[in-house]
Coordinates of N, CA and C (backbone and C1' of nucleotides) in Angstrom, one line a residue:
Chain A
X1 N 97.2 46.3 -46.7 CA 97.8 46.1 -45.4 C 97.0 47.0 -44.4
X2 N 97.5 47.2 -43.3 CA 96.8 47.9 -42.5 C 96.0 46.7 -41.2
X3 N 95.5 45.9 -41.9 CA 95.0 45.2 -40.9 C 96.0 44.8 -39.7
X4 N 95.5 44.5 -38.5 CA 96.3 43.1 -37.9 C 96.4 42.0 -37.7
X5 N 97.5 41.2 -37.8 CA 98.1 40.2 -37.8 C 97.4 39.2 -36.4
X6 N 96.7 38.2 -36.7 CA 96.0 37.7 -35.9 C 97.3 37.6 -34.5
X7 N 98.4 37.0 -34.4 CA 99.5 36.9 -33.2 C 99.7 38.2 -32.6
X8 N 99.5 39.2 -32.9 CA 99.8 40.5 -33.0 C 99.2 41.3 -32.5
X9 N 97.5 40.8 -32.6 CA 96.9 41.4 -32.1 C 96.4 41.6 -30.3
X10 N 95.7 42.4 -30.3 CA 95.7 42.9 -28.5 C 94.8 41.6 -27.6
X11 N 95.4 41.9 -26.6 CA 94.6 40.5 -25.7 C 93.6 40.5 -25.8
X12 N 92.6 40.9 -25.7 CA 91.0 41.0 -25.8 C 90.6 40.3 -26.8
X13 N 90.7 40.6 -28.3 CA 91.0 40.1 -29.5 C 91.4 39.1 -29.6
X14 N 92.5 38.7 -29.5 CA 93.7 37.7 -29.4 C 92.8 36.3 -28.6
X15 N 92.2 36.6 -27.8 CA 91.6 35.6 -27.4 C 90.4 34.9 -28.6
X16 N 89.6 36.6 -29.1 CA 88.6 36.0 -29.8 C 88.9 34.8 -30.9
X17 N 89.7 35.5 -31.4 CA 90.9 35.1 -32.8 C 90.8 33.6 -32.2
X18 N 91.6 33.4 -31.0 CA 92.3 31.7 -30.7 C 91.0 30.7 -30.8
X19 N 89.6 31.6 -30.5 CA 88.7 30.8 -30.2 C 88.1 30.2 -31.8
X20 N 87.7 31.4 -32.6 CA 87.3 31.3 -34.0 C 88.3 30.3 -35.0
X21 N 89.5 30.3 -34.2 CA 90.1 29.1 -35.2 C 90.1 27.6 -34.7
X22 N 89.5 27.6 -33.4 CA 89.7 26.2 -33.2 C 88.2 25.6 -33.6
X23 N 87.3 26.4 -34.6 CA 86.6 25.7 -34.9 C 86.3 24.9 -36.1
X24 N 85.9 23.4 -36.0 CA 86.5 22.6 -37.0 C 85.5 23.4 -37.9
X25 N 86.5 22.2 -39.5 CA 86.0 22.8 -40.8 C 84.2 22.0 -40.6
X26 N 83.8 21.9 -41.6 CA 82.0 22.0 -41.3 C 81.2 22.1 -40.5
X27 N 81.8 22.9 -39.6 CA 80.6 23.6 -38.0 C 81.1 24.7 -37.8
X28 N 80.0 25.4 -37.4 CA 79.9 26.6 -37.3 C 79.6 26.7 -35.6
X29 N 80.2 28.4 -35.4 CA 79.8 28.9 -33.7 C 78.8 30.4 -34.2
X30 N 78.3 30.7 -33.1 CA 77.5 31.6 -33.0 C 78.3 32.5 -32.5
X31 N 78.0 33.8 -32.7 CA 79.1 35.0 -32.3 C 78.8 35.1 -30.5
X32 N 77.7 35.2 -29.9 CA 77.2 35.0 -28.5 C 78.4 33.6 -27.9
X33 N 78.2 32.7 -28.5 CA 79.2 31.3 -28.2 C 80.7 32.1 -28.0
X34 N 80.9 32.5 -29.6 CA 82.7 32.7 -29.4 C 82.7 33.6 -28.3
X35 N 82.3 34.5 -27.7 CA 82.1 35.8 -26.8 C 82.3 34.5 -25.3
X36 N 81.3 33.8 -25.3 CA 81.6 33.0 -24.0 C 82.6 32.4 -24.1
X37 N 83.2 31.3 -24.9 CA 84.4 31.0 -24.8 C 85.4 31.3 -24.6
X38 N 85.4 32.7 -25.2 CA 86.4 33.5 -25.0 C 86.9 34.5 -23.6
X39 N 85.5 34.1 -22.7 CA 85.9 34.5 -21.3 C 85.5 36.1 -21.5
X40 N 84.2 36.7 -22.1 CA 83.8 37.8 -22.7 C 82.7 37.8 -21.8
X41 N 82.0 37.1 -21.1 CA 80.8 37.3 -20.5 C 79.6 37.1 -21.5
X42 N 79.7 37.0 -22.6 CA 78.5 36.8 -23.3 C 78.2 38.1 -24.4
X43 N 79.2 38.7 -24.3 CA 79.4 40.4 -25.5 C 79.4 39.7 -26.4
X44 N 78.5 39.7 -27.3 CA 78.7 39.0 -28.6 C 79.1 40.4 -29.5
X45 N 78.7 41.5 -29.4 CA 79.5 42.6 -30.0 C 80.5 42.3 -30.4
X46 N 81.3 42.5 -29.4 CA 82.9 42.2 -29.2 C 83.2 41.4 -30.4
X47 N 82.9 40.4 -30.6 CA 83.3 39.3 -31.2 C 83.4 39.5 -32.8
X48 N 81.8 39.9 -33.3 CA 81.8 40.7 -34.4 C 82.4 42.1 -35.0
X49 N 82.8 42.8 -33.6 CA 83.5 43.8 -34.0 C 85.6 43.4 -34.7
X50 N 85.5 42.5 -33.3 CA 86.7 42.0 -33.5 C 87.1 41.3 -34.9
X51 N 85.6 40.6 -35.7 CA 86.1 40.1 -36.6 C 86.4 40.8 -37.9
X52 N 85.7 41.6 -37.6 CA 85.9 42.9 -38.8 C 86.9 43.1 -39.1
X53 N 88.0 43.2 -37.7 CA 89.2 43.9 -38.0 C 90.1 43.1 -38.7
X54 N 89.6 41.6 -38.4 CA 90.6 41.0 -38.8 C 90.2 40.2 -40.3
X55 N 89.4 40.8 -40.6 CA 88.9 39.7 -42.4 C 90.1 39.8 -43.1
X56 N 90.9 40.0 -43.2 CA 92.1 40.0 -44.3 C 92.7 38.8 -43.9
X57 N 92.7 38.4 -42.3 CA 93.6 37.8 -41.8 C 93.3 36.2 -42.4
X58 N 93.9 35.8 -42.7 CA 94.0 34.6 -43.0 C 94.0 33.2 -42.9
X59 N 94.8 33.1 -41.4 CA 94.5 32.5 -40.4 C 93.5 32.4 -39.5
X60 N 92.4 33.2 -39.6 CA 90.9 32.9 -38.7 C 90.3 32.8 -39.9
X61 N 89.3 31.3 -39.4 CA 88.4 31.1 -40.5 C 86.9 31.9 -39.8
X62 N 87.1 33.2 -40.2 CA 85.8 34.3 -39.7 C 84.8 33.4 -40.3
X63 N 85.0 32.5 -41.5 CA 83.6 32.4 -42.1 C 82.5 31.2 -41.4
X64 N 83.6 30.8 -40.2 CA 82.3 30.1 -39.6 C 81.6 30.5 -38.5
X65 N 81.6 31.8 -38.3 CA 80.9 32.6 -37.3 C 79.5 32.9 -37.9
X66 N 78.6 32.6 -37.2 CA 77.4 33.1 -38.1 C 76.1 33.5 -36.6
X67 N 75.6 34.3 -37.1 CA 74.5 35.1 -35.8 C 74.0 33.8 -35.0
X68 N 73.4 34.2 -34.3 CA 72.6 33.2 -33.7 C 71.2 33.0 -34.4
X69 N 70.3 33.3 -35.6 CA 69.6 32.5 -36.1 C 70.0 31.5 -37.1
X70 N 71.3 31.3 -37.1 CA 72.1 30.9 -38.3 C 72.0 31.8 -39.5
X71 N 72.1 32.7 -39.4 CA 72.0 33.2 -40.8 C 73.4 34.1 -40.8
X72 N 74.4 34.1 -42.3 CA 75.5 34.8 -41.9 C 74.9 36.4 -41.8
X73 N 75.8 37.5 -40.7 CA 75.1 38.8 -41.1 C 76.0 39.7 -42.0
X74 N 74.9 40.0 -42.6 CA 75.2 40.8 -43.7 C 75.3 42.4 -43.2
X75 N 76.0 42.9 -44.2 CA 76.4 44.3 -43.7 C 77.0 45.2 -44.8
X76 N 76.7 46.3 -45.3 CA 77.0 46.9 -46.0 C 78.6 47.4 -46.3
X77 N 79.0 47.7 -44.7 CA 80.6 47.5 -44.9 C 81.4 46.2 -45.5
X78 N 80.9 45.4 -45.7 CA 81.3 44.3 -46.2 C 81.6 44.2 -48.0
X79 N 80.9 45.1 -48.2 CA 81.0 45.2 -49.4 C 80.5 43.5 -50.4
X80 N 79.7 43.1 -49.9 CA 80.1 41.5 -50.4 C 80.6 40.6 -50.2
X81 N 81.7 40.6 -49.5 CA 82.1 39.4 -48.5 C 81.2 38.8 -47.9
X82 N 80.0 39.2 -47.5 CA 79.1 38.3 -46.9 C 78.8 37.2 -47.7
X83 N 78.4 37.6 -49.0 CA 78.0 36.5 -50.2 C 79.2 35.5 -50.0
X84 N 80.6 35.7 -49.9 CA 81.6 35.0 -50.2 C 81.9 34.0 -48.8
X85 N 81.0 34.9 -47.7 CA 80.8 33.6 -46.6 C 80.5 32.2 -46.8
X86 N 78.9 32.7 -47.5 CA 78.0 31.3 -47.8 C 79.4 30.2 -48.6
X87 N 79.9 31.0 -49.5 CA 80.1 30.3 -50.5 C 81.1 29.1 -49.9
X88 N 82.4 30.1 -49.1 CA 83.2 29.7 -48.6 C 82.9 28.2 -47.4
X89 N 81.4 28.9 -46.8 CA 80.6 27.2 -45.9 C 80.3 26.1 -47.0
X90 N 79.8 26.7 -47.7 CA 78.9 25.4 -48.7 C 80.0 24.9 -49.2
X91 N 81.2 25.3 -49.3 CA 82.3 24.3 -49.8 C 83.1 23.6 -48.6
X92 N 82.5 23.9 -47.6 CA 83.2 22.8 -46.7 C 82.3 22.1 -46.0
X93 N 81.0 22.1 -46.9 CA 79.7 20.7 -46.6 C 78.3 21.3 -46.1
X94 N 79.0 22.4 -45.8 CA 77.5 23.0 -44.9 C 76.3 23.9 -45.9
X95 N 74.8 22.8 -45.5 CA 74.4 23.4 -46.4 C 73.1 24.9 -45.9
X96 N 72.5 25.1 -47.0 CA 71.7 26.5 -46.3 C 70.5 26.2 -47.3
X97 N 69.6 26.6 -46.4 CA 68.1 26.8 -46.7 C 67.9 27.6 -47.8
X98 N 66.1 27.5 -48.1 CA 65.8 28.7 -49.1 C 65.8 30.4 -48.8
X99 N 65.7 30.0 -47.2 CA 66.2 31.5 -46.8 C 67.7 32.0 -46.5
X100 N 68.6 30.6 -46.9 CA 70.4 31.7 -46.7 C 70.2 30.9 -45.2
X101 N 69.5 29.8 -44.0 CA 69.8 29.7 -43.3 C 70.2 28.3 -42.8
X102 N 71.3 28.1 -41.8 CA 72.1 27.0 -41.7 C 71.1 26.7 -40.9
X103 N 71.2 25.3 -40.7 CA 70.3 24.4 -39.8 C 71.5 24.4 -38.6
X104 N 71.1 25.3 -37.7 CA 72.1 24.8 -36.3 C 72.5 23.8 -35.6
X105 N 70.9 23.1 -35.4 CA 71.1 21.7 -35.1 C 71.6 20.7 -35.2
X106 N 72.6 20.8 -36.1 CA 73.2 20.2 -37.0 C 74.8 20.5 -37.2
X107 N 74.9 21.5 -37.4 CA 76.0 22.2 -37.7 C 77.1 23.0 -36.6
X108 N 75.7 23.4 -35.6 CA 76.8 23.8 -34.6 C 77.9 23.7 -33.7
X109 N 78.8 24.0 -33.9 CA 80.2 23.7 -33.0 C 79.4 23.3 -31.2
X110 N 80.1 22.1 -30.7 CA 80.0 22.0 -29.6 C 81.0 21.2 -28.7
X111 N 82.0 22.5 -28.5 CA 83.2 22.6 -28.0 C 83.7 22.0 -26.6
X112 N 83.8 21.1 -26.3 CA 84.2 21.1 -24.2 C 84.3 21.7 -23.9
X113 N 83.7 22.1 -22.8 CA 83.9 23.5 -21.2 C 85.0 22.5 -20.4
X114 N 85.8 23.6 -20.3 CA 86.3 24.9 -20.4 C 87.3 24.7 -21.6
X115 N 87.1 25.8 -22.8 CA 88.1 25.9 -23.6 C 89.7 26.1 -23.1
X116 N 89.7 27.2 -22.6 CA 91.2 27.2 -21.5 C 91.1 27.5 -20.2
X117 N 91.6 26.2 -19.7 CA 91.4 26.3 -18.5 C 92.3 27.3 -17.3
Chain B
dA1 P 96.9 61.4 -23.7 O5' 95.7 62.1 -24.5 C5' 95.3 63.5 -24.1 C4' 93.9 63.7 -24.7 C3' 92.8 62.9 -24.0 O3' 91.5 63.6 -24.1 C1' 93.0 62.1 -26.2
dA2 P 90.3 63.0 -23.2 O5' 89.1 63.2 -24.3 C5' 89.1 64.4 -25.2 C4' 88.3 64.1 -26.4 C3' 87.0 63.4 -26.2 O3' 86.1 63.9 -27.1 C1' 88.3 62.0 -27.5
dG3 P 84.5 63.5 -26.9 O5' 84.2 63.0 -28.4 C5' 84.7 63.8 -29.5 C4' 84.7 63.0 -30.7 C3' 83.3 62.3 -31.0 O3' 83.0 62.3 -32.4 C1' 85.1 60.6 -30.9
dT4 P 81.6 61.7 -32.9 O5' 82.1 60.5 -33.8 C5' 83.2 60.7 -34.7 C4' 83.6 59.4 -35.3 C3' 82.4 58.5 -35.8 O3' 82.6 58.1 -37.1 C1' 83.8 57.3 -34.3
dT5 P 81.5 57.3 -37.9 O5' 81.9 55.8 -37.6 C5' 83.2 55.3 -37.9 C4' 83.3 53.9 -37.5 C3' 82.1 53.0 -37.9 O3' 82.5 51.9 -38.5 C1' 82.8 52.7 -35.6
dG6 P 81.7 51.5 -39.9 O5' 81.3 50.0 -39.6 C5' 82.3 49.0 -39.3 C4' 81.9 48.1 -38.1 C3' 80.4 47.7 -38.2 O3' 80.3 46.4 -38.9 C1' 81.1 48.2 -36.0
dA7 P 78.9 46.2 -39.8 O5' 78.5 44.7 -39.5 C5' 79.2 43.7 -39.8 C4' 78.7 42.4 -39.2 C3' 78.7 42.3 -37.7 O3' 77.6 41.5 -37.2 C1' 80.1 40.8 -38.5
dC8 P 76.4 42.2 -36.3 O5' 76.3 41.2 -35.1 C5' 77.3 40.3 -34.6 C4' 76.9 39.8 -33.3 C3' 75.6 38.9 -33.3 O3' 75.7 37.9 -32.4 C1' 75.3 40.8 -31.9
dT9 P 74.5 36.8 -32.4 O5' 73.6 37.3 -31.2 C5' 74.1 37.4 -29.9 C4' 73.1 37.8 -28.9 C3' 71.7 37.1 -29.1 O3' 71.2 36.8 -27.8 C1' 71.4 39.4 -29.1
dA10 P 70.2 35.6 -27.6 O5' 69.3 36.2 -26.4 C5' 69.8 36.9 -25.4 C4' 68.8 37.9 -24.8 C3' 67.4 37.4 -24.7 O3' 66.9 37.8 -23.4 C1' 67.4 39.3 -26.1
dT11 P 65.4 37.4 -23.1 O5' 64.6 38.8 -23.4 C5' 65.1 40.0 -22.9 C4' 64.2 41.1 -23.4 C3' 62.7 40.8 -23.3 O3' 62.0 41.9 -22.7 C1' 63.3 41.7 -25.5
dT12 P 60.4 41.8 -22.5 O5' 59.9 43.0 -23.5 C5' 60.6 44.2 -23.5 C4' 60.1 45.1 -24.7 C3' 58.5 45.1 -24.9 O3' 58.2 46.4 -25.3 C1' 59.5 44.3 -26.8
dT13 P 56.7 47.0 -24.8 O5' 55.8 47.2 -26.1 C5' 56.1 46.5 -27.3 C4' 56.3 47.5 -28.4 C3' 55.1 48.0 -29.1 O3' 55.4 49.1 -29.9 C1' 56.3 46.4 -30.3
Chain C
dA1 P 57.7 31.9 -37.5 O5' 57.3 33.4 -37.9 C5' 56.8 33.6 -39.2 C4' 57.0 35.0 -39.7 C3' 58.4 35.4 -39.7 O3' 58.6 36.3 -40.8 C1' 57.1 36.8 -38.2
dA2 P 59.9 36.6 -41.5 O5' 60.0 38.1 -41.3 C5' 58.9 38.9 -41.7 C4' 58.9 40.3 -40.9 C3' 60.3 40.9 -40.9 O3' 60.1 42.3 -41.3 C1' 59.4 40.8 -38.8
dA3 P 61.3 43.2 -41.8 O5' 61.3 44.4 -40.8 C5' 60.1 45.1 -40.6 C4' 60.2 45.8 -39.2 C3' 61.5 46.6 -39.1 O3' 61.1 47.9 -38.6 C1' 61.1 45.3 -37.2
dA4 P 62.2 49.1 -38.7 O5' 62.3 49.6 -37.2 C5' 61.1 50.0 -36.5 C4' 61.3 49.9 -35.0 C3' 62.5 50.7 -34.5 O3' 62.0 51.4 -33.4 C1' 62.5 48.5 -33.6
dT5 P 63.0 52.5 -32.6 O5' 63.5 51.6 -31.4 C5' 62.6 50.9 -30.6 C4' 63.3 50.6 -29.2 C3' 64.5 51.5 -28.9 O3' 64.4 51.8 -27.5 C1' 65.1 49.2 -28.9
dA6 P 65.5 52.8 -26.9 O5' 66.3 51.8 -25.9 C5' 65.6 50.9 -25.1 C4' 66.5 49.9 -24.4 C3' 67.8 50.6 -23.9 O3' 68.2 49.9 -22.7 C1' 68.4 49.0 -25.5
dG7 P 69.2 50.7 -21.7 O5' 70.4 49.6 -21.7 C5' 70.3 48.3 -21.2 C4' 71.4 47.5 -21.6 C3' 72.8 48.1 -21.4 O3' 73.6 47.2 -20.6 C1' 72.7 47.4 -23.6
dC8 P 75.0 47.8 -20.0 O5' 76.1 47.1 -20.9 C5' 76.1 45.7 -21.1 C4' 77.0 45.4 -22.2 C3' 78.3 46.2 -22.2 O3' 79.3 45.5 -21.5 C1' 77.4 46.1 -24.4
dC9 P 80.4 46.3 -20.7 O5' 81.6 46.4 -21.8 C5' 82.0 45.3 -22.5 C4' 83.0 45.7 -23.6 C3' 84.1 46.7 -23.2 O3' 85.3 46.1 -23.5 C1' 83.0 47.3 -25.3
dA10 P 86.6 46.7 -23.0 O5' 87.5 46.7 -24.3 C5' 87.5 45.5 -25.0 C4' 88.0 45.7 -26.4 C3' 89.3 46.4 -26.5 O3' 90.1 45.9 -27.5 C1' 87.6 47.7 -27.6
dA11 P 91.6 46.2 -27.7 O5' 91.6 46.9 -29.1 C5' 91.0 46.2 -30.2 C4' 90.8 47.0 -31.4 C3' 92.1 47.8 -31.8 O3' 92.2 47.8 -33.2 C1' 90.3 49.3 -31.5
dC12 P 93.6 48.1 -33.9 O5' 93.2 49.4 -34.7 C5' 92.0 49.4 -35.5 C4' 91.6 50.8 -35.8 C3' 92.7 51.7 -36.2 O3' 92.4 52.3 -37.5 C1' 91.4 52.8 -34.6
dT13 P 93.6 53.1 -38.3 O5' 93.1 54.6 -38.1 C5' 91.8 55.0 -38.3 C4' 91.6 56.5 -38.0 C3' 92.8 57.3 -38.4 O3' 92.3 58.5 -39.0 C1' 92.2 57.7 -36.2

DNA sequence: AAGTTGACTATTT
DNA sequence: AAAATAGCCAACT
């Protein structure tokens, strides 16, 4: 426990969260993307920071966030959950190169402007 | 209440 | 192509 509860969480967040779940199952967004959608200005920081907080949560499929070269980023605080990214894409169709990287062209979420109007 | 932390990205070496 | 740099901001303790 400890973490928070995606509804629960603070506006800022709360937006990220709404954005990362409306993305369907086999496409992926770029963390710069969820940041715009989310009315962030383009902080893709934000986005990754925010997701951190919320990996436990359940309700955000974090695992379709992936950098902007497609590749998921990996990170030591992760302890391995990064590995369990891939895994968790490649079972909902998406596949990855010999380098670990998604074909974006392909795969990436491409959402209507404006998400909320 | 102030310091620490952290899943990015565009640009430059 | 790969590695280093600078700019960005909120949440948590």
């Amino acid at each position: 426990m400890g973490n928070l509860k995606a509804p629960e969480a603070t506006k800022t967040y709360e937006k990220i969260y709404a954005v990362v779940r409306l993305i369907p199952v086999g496409q992926v967004a770029t963390y710069g993307q969820v940041a715009e959608l989310a009315g962030l200005g383009g902080k893709a920081r934000l986005v990754g920071y925010a997701l951190f907080r919320v990996e436990l949560d359940q309700d955000v499929p974090w695992q379709r966030v992936v950098n902007a070269k497609g590749e998921i980023s990996r990170s030591p605080a992760r302890y391995g959950n990064d590995d369990y990214q891939q895994v968790l894409l490649q079972a909902e169709g998406i596949a990855f190169d010999a380098k670990d990287r998604i074909d974006l062209k392909k795969y990436l979420w491409r959402p209507a402007y404006p998400l909320f109007p």
